[in-house]
Amino acid sequence: MRRRSRSPRGEGERLRDEILAATEKLLISTGDADRVSIRMISEAVGVTAPSLYMHFPDKDALLFAVCQAQFVRLERAIEAAVRDIDDPVQRLHAMGHTYVRFGVEHPEQYRILLMTKMQVTRDDFEAGTIPGVSAFTQLLRAVEACMDAGAFRRGDAFLVATGLWAVVHGITSLRISMHGFPFVGGTELLDHVLAVQVKGLAP
């Protein structure tokens, strides 16, 4: 284990970032969150476990922070994908493809955040204490834009957004857990289900 010197005053945030980066590398290299231990992370960074616990109360909190950072990247990827698209329905299609592609490219982080058992409520969502709230808000605004443009009939935008998210989440989860799925092609399947959703939501 390489020992790092005591961080100068004010550099605690940098150490926190190093811990997050090391944890993410271990997640990627092992492909399994259960195989990543606090000891492995501490050794990778060059600190003792107590030093690590000064920044994160436990392994779950650390893994959550690592994966939450992925959602920030997802939000940026979605913003980039739709930046030059004016049609609200086409924007939804681009968002869906970006979401699925991002999840498939970051499978372990996606499993931790959205494929493990958790108890959540609408209050949790509104308080921002569950992962991906900002990304979902992007989707909610896109749905509202479709309603404003007359592409979708006026209704409960939150319900519609939840339904659309369930579609892309389902495809993402299947592609992560079942290698080789779907047999009809990932792009073709996603285009098909999104087209069905859009048609069903039309006025």
JSON list of C-alpha atoms in Angstrom, two decimals:
[
{"chain": "A", "resi": 1, "resn": "MET", "atom": "CA", "xyz": [0.00, 0.00, 0.00]},
{"chain": "A", "resi": 2, "resn": "ARG", "atom": "CA", "xyz": [1.39, 3.38, -0.91]},
{"chain": "A", "resi": 3, "resn": "ARG", "atom": "CA", "xyz": [1.00, 5.89, 1.90]},
{"chain": "A", "resi": 4, "resn": "ARG", "atom": "CA", "xyz": [0.13, 9.41, 0.96]},
{"chain": "A", "resi": 5, "resn": "SER", "atom": "CA", "xyz": [1.24, 12.33, 3.07]},
{"chain": "A", "resi": 6, "resn": "ARG", "atom": "CA", "xyz": [-1.28, 14.24, 5.13]},
{"chain": "A", "resi": 7, "resn": "SER", "atom": "CA", "xyz": [-3.31, 16.52, 2.87]},
{"chain": "A", "resi": 8, "resn": "PRO", "atom": "CA", "xyz": [-2.67, 20.24, 3.39]},
{"chain": "A", "resi": 9, "resn": "ARG", "atom": "CA", "xyz": [-5.46, 22.23, 4.93]},
{"chain": "A", "resi": 10, "resn": "GLY", "atom": "CA", "xyz": [-8.26, 22.84, 2.44]},
{"chain": "A", "resi": 11, "resn": "GLU", "atom": "CA", "xyz": [-7.47, 19.87, 0.20]},
{"chain": "A", "resi": 12, "resn": "GLY", "atom": "CA", "xyz": [-10.05, 17.51, 1.67]},
{"chain": "A", "resi": 13, "resn": "GLU", "atom": "CA", "xyz": [-12.25, 17.99, -1.37]},
{"chain": "A", "resi": 14, "resn": "ARG", "atom": "CA", "xyz": [-9.45, 16.83, -3.63]},
{"chain": "A", "resi": 15, "resn": "LEU", "atom": "CA", "xyz": [-9.03, 13.67, -1.56]},
{"chain": "A", "resi": 16, "resn": "ARG", "atom": "CA", "xyz": [-12.76, 13.07, -1.79]},
{"chain": "A", "resi": 17, "resn": "ASP", "atom": "CA", "xyz": [-12.54, 13.30, -5.58]},
{"chain": "A", "resi": 18, "resn": "GLU", "atom": "CA", "xyz": [-9.63, 10.85, -5.60]},
{"chain": "A", "resi": 19, "resn": "ILE", "atom": "CA", "xyz": [-11.65, 8.40, -3.52]},
{"chain": "A", "resi": 20, "resn": "LEU", "atom": "CA", "xyz": [-14.56, 8.66, -5.95]},
{"chain": "A", "resi": 21, "resn": "ALA", "atom": "CA", "xyz": [-12.29, 8.19, -8.96]},
{"chain": "A", "resi": 22, "resn": "ALA", "atom": "CA", "xyz": [-10.58, 5.15, -7.44]},
{"chain": "A", "resi": 23, "resn": "THR", "atom": "CA", "xyz": [-13.90, 3.59, -6.52]},
{"chain": "A", "resi": 24, "resn": "GLU", "atom": "CA", "xyz": [-15.24, 4.04, -10.03]},
{"chain": "A", "resi": 25, "resn": "LYS", "atom": "CA", "xyz": [-12.14, 2.43, -11.53]},
{"chain": "A", "resi": 26, "resn": "LEU", "atom": "CA", "xyz": [-12.55, -0.55, -9.21]},
{"chain": "A", "resi": 27, "resn": "LEU", "atom": "CA", "xyz": [-16.22, -0.86, -10.15]},
{"chain": "A", "resi": 28, "resn": "ILE", "atom": "CA", "xyz": [-15.32, -0.93, -13.81]},
{"chain": "A", "resi": 29, "resn": "SER", "atom": "CA", "xyz": [-12.39, -3.35, -13.41]},
{"chain": "A", "resi": 30, "resn": "THR", "atom": "CA", "xyz": [-14.27, -5.83, -11.21]},
{"chain": "A", "resi": 31, "resn": "GLY", "atom": "CA", "xyz": [-17.69, -5.41, -12.83]},
{"chain": "A", "resi": 32, "resn": "ASP", "atom": "CA", "xyz": [-19.27, -6.15, -9.47]},
{"chain": "A", "resi": 33, "resn": "ALA", "atom": "CA", "xyz": [-19.95, -3.74, -6.60]},
{"chain": "A", "resi": 34, "resn": "ASP", "atom": "CA", "xyz": [-19.89, -6.61, -4.08]},
{"chain": "A", "resi": 35, "resn": "ARG", "atom": "CA", "xyz": [-16.27, -7.30, -4.94]},
{"chain": "A", "resi": 36, "resn": "VAL", "atom": "CA", "xyz": [-15.20, -3.74, -4.21]},
{"chain": "A", "resi": 37, "resn": "SER", "atom": "CA", "xyz": [-14.23, -3.35, -0.56]},
{"chain": "A", "resi": 38, "resn": "ILE", "atom": "CA", "xyz": [-13.31, -0.37, 1.58]},
{"chain": "A", "resi": 39, "resn": "ARG", "atom": "CA", "xyz": [-9.85, -1.90, 1.99]},
{"chain": "A", "resi": 40, "resn": "MET", "atom": "CA", "xyz": [-9.36, -2.07, -1.79]},
{"chain": "A", "resi": 41, "resn": "ILE", "atom": "CA", "xyz": [-10.43, 1.55, -2.17]},
{"chain": "A", "resi": 42, "resn": "SER", "atom": "CA", "xyz": [-8.20, 2.71, 0.69]},
{"chain": "A", "resi": 43, "resn": "GLU", "atom": "CA", "xyz": [-5.19, 0.94, -0.80]},
{"chain": "A", "resi": 44, "resn": "ALA", "atom": "CA", "xyz": [-5.87, 2.36, -4.25]},
{"chain": "A", "resi": 45, "resn": "VAL", "atom": "CA", "xyz": [-5.96, 5.91, -2.89]},
{"chain": "A", "resi": 46, "resn": "GLY", "atom": "CA", "xyz": [-3.17, 5.41, -0.35]},
{"chain": "A", "resi": 47, "resn": "VAL", "atom": "CA", "xyz": [-5.13, 6.29, 2.78]},
{"chain": "A", "resi": 48, "resn": "THR", "atom": "CA", "xyz": [-6.37, 4.41, 5.80]},
{"chain": "A", "resi": 49, "resn": "ALA", "atom": "CA", "xyz": [-9.98, 3.32, 6.13]},
{"chain": "A", "resi": 50, "resn": "PRO", "atom": "CA", "xyz": [-10.63, 5.88, 8.91]},
{"chain": "A", "resi": 51, "resn": "SER", "atom": "CA", "xyz": [-9.49, 8.64, 6.55]},
{"chain": "A", "resi": 52, "resn": "LEU", "atom": "CA", "xyz": [-11.96, 7.39, 3.98]},
{"chain": "A", "resi": 53, "resn": "TYR", "atom": "CA", "xyz": [-14.78, 7.31, 6.53]},
{"chain": "A", "resi": 54, "resn": "MET", "atom": "CA", "xyz": [-14.18, 10.99, 7.20]},
{"chain": "A", "resi": 55, "resn": "HIS", "atom": "CA", "xyz": [-15.67, 11.63, 3.75]},
{"chain": "A", "resi": 56, "resn": "PHE", "atom": "CA", "xyz": [-18.20, 8.80, 3.46]},
{"chain": "A", "resi": 57, "resn": "PRO", "atom": "CA", "xyz": [-20.03, 7.12, 6.37]},
{"chain": "A", "resi": 58, "resn": "ASP", "atom": "CA", "xyz": [-20.04, 3.69, 4.71]},
{"chain": "A", "resi": 59, "resn": "LYS", "atom": "CA", "xyz": [-19.50, 1.80, 1.47]},
{"chain": "A", "resi": 60, "resn": "ASP", "atom": "CA", "xyz": [-23.10, 2.27, 0.34]},
{"chain": "A", "resi": 61, "resn": "ALA", "atom": "CA", "xyz": [-22.81, 6.05, 0.63]},
{"chain": "A", "resi": 62, "resn": "LEU", "atom": "CA", "xyz": [-19.57, 5.98, -1.33]},
{"chain": "A", "resi": 63, "resn": "LEU", "atom": "CA", "xyz": [-20.99, 3.82, -4.12]},
{"chain": "A", "resi": 64, "resn": "PHE", "atom": "CA", "xyz": [-24.07, 6.02, -4.28]},
{"chain": "A", "resi": 65, "resn": "ALA", "atom": "CA", "xyz": [-21.91, 9.14, -4.65]},
{"chain": "A", "resi": 66, "resn": "VAL", "atom": "CA", "xyz": [-19.91, 7.52, -7.45]},
{"chain": "A", "resi": 67, "resn": "CYS", "atom": "CA", "xyz": [-23.02, 6.52, -9.32]},
{"chain": "A", "resi": 68, "resn": "GLN", "atom": "CA", "xyz": [-24.82, 9.78, -8.71]},
{"chain": "A", "resi": 69, "resn": "ALA", "atom": "CA", "xyz": [-21.96, 11.49, -10.52]},
{"chain": "A", "resi": 70, "resn": "GLN", "atom": "CA", "xyz": [-22.87, 9.35, -13.53]},
{"chain": "A", "resi": 71, "resn": "PHE", "atom": "CA", "xyz": [-26.29, 11.00, -13.64]},
{"chain": "A", "resi": 72, "resn": "VAL", "atom": "CA", "xyz": [-24.64, 14.39, -13.87]},
{"chain": "A", "resi": 73, "resn": "ARG", "atom": "CA", "xyz": [-22.77, 13.08, -16.91]},
{"chain": "A", "resi": 74, "resn": "LEU", "atom": "CA", "xyz": [-26.01, 11.65, -18.28]},
{"chain": "A", "resi": 75, "resn": "GLU", "atom": "CA", "xyz": [-27.71, 15.02, -17.97]},
{"chain": "A", "resi": 76, "resn": "ARG", "atom": "CA", "xyz": [-24.87, 16.64, -19.90]},
{"chain": "A", "resi": 77, "resn": "ALA", "atom": "CA", "xyz": [-25.00, 13.92, -22.56]},
{"chain": "A", "resi": 78, "resn": "ILE", "atom": "CA", "xyz": [-28.75, 14.45, -22.99]},
{"chain": "A", "resi": 79, "resn": "GLU", "atom": "CA", "xyz": [-28.32, 18.20, -23.20]},
{"chain": "A", "resi": 80, "resn": "ALA", "atom": "CA", "xyz": [-25.71, 17.76, -25.92]},
{"chain": "A", "resi": 81, "resn": "ALA", "atom": "CA", "xyz": [-27.87, 15.26, -27.83]},
{"chain": "A", "resi": 82, "resn": "VAL", "atom": "CA", "xyz": [-30.91, 17.56, -28.02]},
{"chain": "A", "resi": 83, "resn": "ARG", "atom": "CA", "xyz": [-29.17, 20.92, -28.31]},
{"chain": "A", "resi": 84, "resn": "ASP", "atom": "CA", "xyz": [-29.84, 21.32, -32.04]},
{"chain": "A", "resi": 85, "resn": "ILE", "atom": "CA", "xyz": [-33.24, 19.58, -32.16]},
{"chain": "A", "resi": 86, "resn": "ASP", "atom": "CA", "xyz": [-36.30, 21.83, -32.23]},
{"chain": "A", "resi": 87, "resn": "ASP", "atom": "CA", "xyz": [-39.07, 19.27, -32.69]},
{"chain": "A", "resi": 88, "resn": "PRO", "atom": "CA", "xyz": [-40.19, 18.14, -29.20]},
{"chain": "A", "resi": 89, "resn": "VAL", "atom": "CA", "xyz": [-41.02, 14.57, -30.26]},
{"chain": "A", "resi": 90, "resn": "GLN", "atom": "CA", "xyz": [-37.64, 14.16, -31.95]},
{"chain": "A", "resi": 91, "resn": "ARG", "atom": "CA", "xyz": [-36.07, 15.49, -28.78]},
{"chain": "A", "resi": 92, "resn": "LEU", "atom": "CA", "xyz": [-37.77, 12.73, -26.81]},
{"chain": "A", "resi": 93, "resn": "HIS", "atom": "CA", "xyz": [-36.43, 10.12, -29.22]},
{"chain": "A", "resi": 94, "resn": "ALA", "atom": "CA", "xyz": [-32.91, 11.51, -28.87]},
{"chain": "A", "resi": 95, "resn": "MET", "atom": "CA", "xyz": [-33.20, 11.54, -25.10]},
{"chain": "A", "resi": 96, "resn": "GLY", "atom": "CA", "xyz": [-34.33, 7.91, -25.07]},
{"chain": "A", "resi": 97, "resn": "HIS", "atom": "CA", "xyz": [-31.45, 6.73, -27.23]},
{"chain": "A", "resi": 98, "resn": "THR", "atom": "CA", "xyz": [-28.94, 8.72, -25.18]},
{"chain": "A", "resi": 99, "resn": "TYR", "atom": "CA", "xyz": [-30.31, 7.29, -21.93]},
{"chain": "A", "resi": 100, "resn": "VAL", "atom": "CA", "xyz": [-30.14, 3.65, -23.08]},
{"chain": "A", "resi": 101, "resn": "ARG", "atom": "CA", "xyz": [-26.69, 4.05, -24.59]},
{"chain": "A", "resi": 102, "resn": "PHE", "atom": "CA", "xyz": [-25.37, 5.71, -21.44]},
{"chain": "A", "resi": 103, "resn": "GLY", "atom": "CA", "xyz": [-26.78, 2.98, -19.20]},
{"chain": "A", "resi": 104, "resn": "VAL", "atom": "CA", "xyz": [-25.31, 0.19, -21.33]},
{"chain": "A", "resi": 105, "resn": "GLU", "atom": "CA", "xyz": [-21.92, 1.92, -21.31]},
{"chain": "A", "resi": 106, "resn": "HIS", "atom": "CA", "xyz": [-22.00, 2.22, -17.48]},
{"chain": "A", "resi": 107, "resn": "PRO", "atom": "CA", "xyz": [-23.66, -1.06, -16.44]},
{"chain": "A", "resi": 108, "resn": "GLU", "atom": "CA", "xyz": [-22.35, -1.46, -12.89]},
{"chain": "A", "resi": 109, "resn": "GLN", "atom": "CA", "xyz": [-23.22, 2.09, -11.91]},
{"chain": "A", "resi": 110, "resn": "TYR", "atom": "CA", "xyz": [-26.66, 1.66, -13.47]},
{"chain": "A", "resi": 111, "resn": "ARG", "atom": "CA", "xyz": [-27.25, -1.57, -11.55]},
{"chain": "A", "resi": 112, "resn": "ILE", "atom": "CA", "xyz": [-26.40, 0.09, -8.25]},
{"chain": "A", "resi": 113, "resn": "LEU", "atom": "CA", "xyz": [-28.63, 3.08, -8.84]},
{"chain": "A", "resi": 114, "resn": "LEU", "atom": "CA", "xyz": [-31.64, 1.64, -10.61]},
{"chain": "A", "resi": 115, "resn": "MET", "atom": "CA", "xyz": [-31.57, -2.15, -10.51]},
{"chain": "A", "resi": 116, "resn": "THR", "atom": "CA", "xyz": [-31.37, -2.78, -6.77]},
{"chain": "A", "resi": 117, "resn": "LYS", "atom": "CA", "xyz": [-34.26, -2.91, -4.34]},
{"chain": "A", "resi": 118, "resn": "MET", "atom": "CA", "xyz": [-35.14, 0.41, -2.73]},
{"chain": "A", "resi": 119, "resn": "GLN", "atom": "CA", "xyz": [-38.13, 2.06, -1.10]},
{"chain": "A", "resi": 120, "resn": "VAL", "atom": "CA", "xyz": [-38.97, 5.44, -2.61]},
{"chain": "A", "resi": 121, "resn": "THR", "atom": "CA", "xyz": [-41.90, 7.84, -2.44]},
{"chain": "A", "resi": 122, "resn": "ARG", "atom": "CA", "xyz": [-43.08, 10.87, -4.37]},
{"chain": "A", "resi": 123, "resn": "ASP", "atom": "CA", "xyz": [-41.85, 12.96, -1.43]},
{"chain": "A", "resi": 124, "resn": "ASP", "atom": "CA", "xyz": [-38.37, 11.46, -1.90]},
{"chain": "A", "resi": 125, "resn": "PHE", "atom": "CA", "xyz": [-38.47, 12.51, -5.53]},
{"chain": "A", "resi": 126, "resn": "GLU", "atom": "CA", "xyz": [-39.59, 16.04, -4.79]},
{"chain": "A", "resi": 127, "resn": "ALA", "atom": "CA", "xyz": [-36.95, 16.36, -2.06]},
{"chain": "A", "resi": 128, "resn": "GLY", "atom": "CA", "xyz": [-34.26, 15.24, -4.51]},
{"chain": "A", "resi": 129, "resn": "THR", "atom": "CA", "xyz": [-33.08, 12.39, -2.29]},
{"chain": "A", "resi": 130, "resn": "ILE", "atom": "CA", "xyz": [-33.27, 9.67, -4.93]},
{"chain": "A", "resi": 131, "resn": "PRO", "atom": "CA", "xyz": [-30.87, 9.36, -7.88]},
{"chain": "A", "resi": 132, "resn": "GLY", "atom": "CA", "xyz": [-31.60, 10.81, -11.27]},
{"chain": "A", "resi": 133, "resn": "VAL", "atom": "CA", "xyz": [-34.10, 13.48, -10.22]},
{"chain": "A", "resi": 134, "resn": "SER", "atom": "CA", "xyz": [-32.52, 16.10, -12.48]},
{"chain": "A", "resi": 135, "resn": "ALA", "atom": "CA", "xyz": [-32.43, 13.70, -15.43]},
{"chain": "A", "resi": 136, "resn": "PHE", "atom": "CA", "xyz": [-36.11, 12.89, -14.89]},
{"chain": "A", "resi": 137, "resn": "THR", "atom": "CA", "xyz": [-36.88, 16.61, -14.72]},
{"chain": "A", "resi": 138, "resn": "GLN", "atom": "CA", "xyz": [-35.34, 16.95, -18.19]},
{"chain": "A", "resi": 139, "resn": "LEU", "atom": "CA", "xyz": [-37.75, 14.28, -19.42]},
{"chain": "A", "resi": 140, "resn": "LEU", "atom": "CA", "xyz": [-40.70, 15.93, -17.67]},
{"chain": "A", "resi": 141, "resn": "ARG", "atom": "CA", "xyz": [-39.98, 19.24, -19.38]},
{"chain": "A", "resi": 142, "resn": "ALA", "atom": "CA", "xyz": [-39.71, 17.48, -22.74]},
{"chain": "A", "resi": 143, "resn": "VAL", "atom": "CA", "xyz": [-43.13, 15.90, -22.22]},
{"chain": "A", "resi": 144, "resn": "GLU", "atom": "CA", "xyz": [-44.62, 19.28, -21.29]},
{"chain": "A", "resi": 145, "resn": "ALA", "atom": "CA", "xyz": [-43.11, 20.72, -24.49]},
{"chain": "A", "resi": 146, "resn": "CYS", "atom": "CA", "xyz": [-44.83, 17.98, -26.52]},
{"chain": "A", "resi": 147, "resn": "MET", "atom": "CA", "xyz": [-48.15, 18.86, -24.87]},
{"chain": "A", "resi": 148, "resn": "ASP", "atom": "CA", "xyz": [-47.64, 22.57, -25.49]},
{"chain": "A", "resi": 149, "resn": "ALA", "atom": "CA", "xyz": [-46.86, 21.86, -29.15]},
{"chain": "A", "resi": 150, "resn": "GLY", "atom": "CA", "xyz": [-49.99, 19.74, -29.55]},
{"chain": "A", "resi": 151, "resn": "ALA", "atom": "CA", "xyz": [-48.03, 16.55, -30.27]},
{"chain": "A", "resi": 152, "resn": "PHE", "atom": "CA", "xyz": [-49.39, 14.98, -27.04]},
{"chain": "A", "resi": 153, "resn": "ARG", "atom": "CA", "xyz": [-52.89, 15.40, -25.68]},
{"chain": "A", "resi": 154, "resn": "ARG", "atom": "CA", "xyz": [-53.01, 17.50, -22.55]},
{"chain": "A", "resi": 155, "resn": "GLY", "atom": "CA", "xyz": [-52.85, 15.41, -19.36]},
{"chain": "A", "resi": 156, "resn": "ASP", "atom": "CA", "xyz": [-50.73, 14.48, -16.37]},
{"chain": "A", "resi": 157, "resn": "ALA", "atom": "CA", "xyz": [-47.20, 15.20, -17.58]},
{"chain": "A", "resi": 158, "resn": "PHE", "atom": "CA", "xyz": [-45.64, 13.45, -14.59]},
{"chain": "A", "resi": 159, "resn": "LEU", "atom": "CA", "xyz": [-47.57, 10.27, -15.40]},
{"chain": "A", "resi": 160, "resn": "VAL", "atom": "CA", "xyz": [-46.58, 10.40, -19.07]},
{"chain": "A", "resi": 161, "resn": "ALA", "atom": "CA", "xyz": [-42.93, 11.04, -18.22]},
{"chain": "A", "resi": 162, "resn": "THR", "atom": "CA", "xyz": [-42.94, 8.13, -15.77]},
{"chain": "A", "resi": 163, "resn": "GLY", "atom": "CA", "xyz": [-44.35, 5.85, -18.44]},
{"chain": "A", "resi": 164, "resn": "LEU", "atom": "CA", "xyz": [-41.73, 6.90, -20.96]},
{"chain": "A", "resi": 165, "resn": "TRP", "atom": "CA", "xyz": [-38.96, 6.44, -18.42]},
{"chain": "A", "resi": 166, "resn": "ALA", "atom": "CA", "xyz": [-40.27, 2.96, -17.57]},
{"chain": "A", "resi": 167, "resn": "VAL", "atom": "CA", "xyz": [-39.93, 2.04, -21.26]},
{"chain": "A", "resi": 168, "resn": "VAL", "atom": "CA", "xyz": [-36.31, 3.16, -21.65]},
{"chain": "A", "resi": 169, "resn": "HIS", "atom": "CA", "xyz": [-35.38, 1.82, -18.21]},
{"chain": "A", "resi": 170, "resn": "GLY", "atom": "CA", "xyz": [-36.82, -1.56, -19.10]},
{"chain": "A", "resi": 171, "resn": "ILE", "atom": "CA", "xyz": [-34.84, -1.79, -22.31]},
{"chain": "A", "resi": 172, "resn": "THR", "atom": "CA", "xyz": [-31.67, -0.57, -20.58]},
{"chain": "A", "resi": 173, "resn": "SER", "atom": "CA", "xyz": [-32.05, -3.11, -17.77]},
{"chain": "A", "resi": 174, "resn": "LEU", "atom": "CA", "xyz": [-32.63, -5.98, -20.19]},
{"chain": "A", "resi": 175, "resn": "ARG", "atom": "CA", "xyz": [-29.63, -5.04, -22.28]},
{"chain": "A", "resi": 176, "resn": "ILE", "atom": "CA", "xyz": [-27.44, -4.93, -19.17]},
{"chain": "A", "resi": 177, "resn": "SER", "atom": "CA", "xyz": [-28.67, -8.18, -17.63]},
{"chain": "A", "resi": 178, "resn": "MET", "atom": "CA", "xyz": [-29.16, -10.20, -20.83]},
{"chain": "A", "resi": 179, "resn": "HIS", "atom": "CA", "xyz": [-26.13, -9.99, -23.09]},
{"chain": "A", "resi": 180, "resn": "GLY", "atom": "CA", "xyz": [-27.14, -10.27, -26.74]},
{"chain": "A", "resi": 181, "resn": "PHE", "atom": "CA", "xyz": [-30.64, -8.88, -26.13]},
{"chain": "A", "resi": 182, "resn": "PRO", "atom": "CA", "xyz": [-32.60, -7.73, -28.06]},
{"chain": "A", "resi": 183, "resn": "PHE", "atom": "CA", "xyz": [-32.53, -10.09, -31.00]},
{"chain": "A", "resi": 184, "resn": "VAL", "atom": "CA", "xyz": [-34.27, -7.53, -33.21]},
{"chain": "A", "resi": 185, "resn": "GLY", "atom": "CA", "xyz": [-31.61, -4.88, -32.64]},
{"chain": "A", "resi": 186, "resn": "GLY", "atom": "CA", "xyz": [-31.38, -2.34, -29.84]},
{"chain": "A", "resi": 187, "resn": "THR", "atom": "CA", "xyz": [-32.04, 0.72, -31.96]},
{"chain": "A", "resi": 188, "resn": "GLU", "atom": "CA", "xyz": [-34.94, -0.92, -33.79]},
{"chain": "A", "resi": 189, "resn": "LEU", "atom": "CA", "xyz": [-36.61, -2.00, -30.55]},
{"chain": "A", "resi": 190, "resn": "LEU", "atom": "CA", "xyz": [-36.28, 1.39, -28.91]},
{"chain": "A", "resi": 191, "resn": "ASP", "atom": "CA", "xyz": [-37.57, 3.19, -32.01]},
{"chain": "A", "resi": 192, "resn": "HIS", "atom": "CA", "xyz": [-40.53, 0.81, -32.12]},
{"chain": "A", "resi": 193, "resn": "VAL", "atom": "CA", "xyz": [-41.62, 1.21, -28.49]},
{"chain": "A", "resi": 194, "resn": "LEU", "atom": "CA", "xyz": [-41.14, 4.97, -28.54]},
{"chain": "A", "resi": 195, "resn": "ALA", "atom": "CA", "xyz": [-43.22, 5.23, -31.72]},
{"chain": "A", "resi": 196, "resn": "VAL", "atom": "CA", "xyz": [-45.98, 3.22, -30.06]},
{"chain": "A", "resi": 197, "resn": "GLN", "atom": "CA", "xyz": [-45.87, 5.49, -27.01]},
{"chain": "A", "resi": 198, "resn": "VAL", "atom": "CA", "xyz": [-45.95, 8.67, -29.10]},
{"chain": "A", "resi": 199, "resn": "LYS", "atom": "CA", "xyz": [-48.87, 7.40, -31.18]},
{"chain": "A", "resi": 200, "resn": "GLY", "atom": "CA", "xyz": [-50.80, 6.48, -28.06]},
{"chain": "A", "resi": 201, "resn": "LEU", "atom": "CA", "xyz": [-50.22, 9.91, -26.55]},
{"chain": "A", "resi": 202, "resn": "ALA", "atom": "CA", "xyz": [-51.25, 11.83, -29.67]},
{"chain": "A", "resi": 203, "resn": "PRO", "atom": "CA", "xyz": [-54.41, 13.97, -29.49]}
]
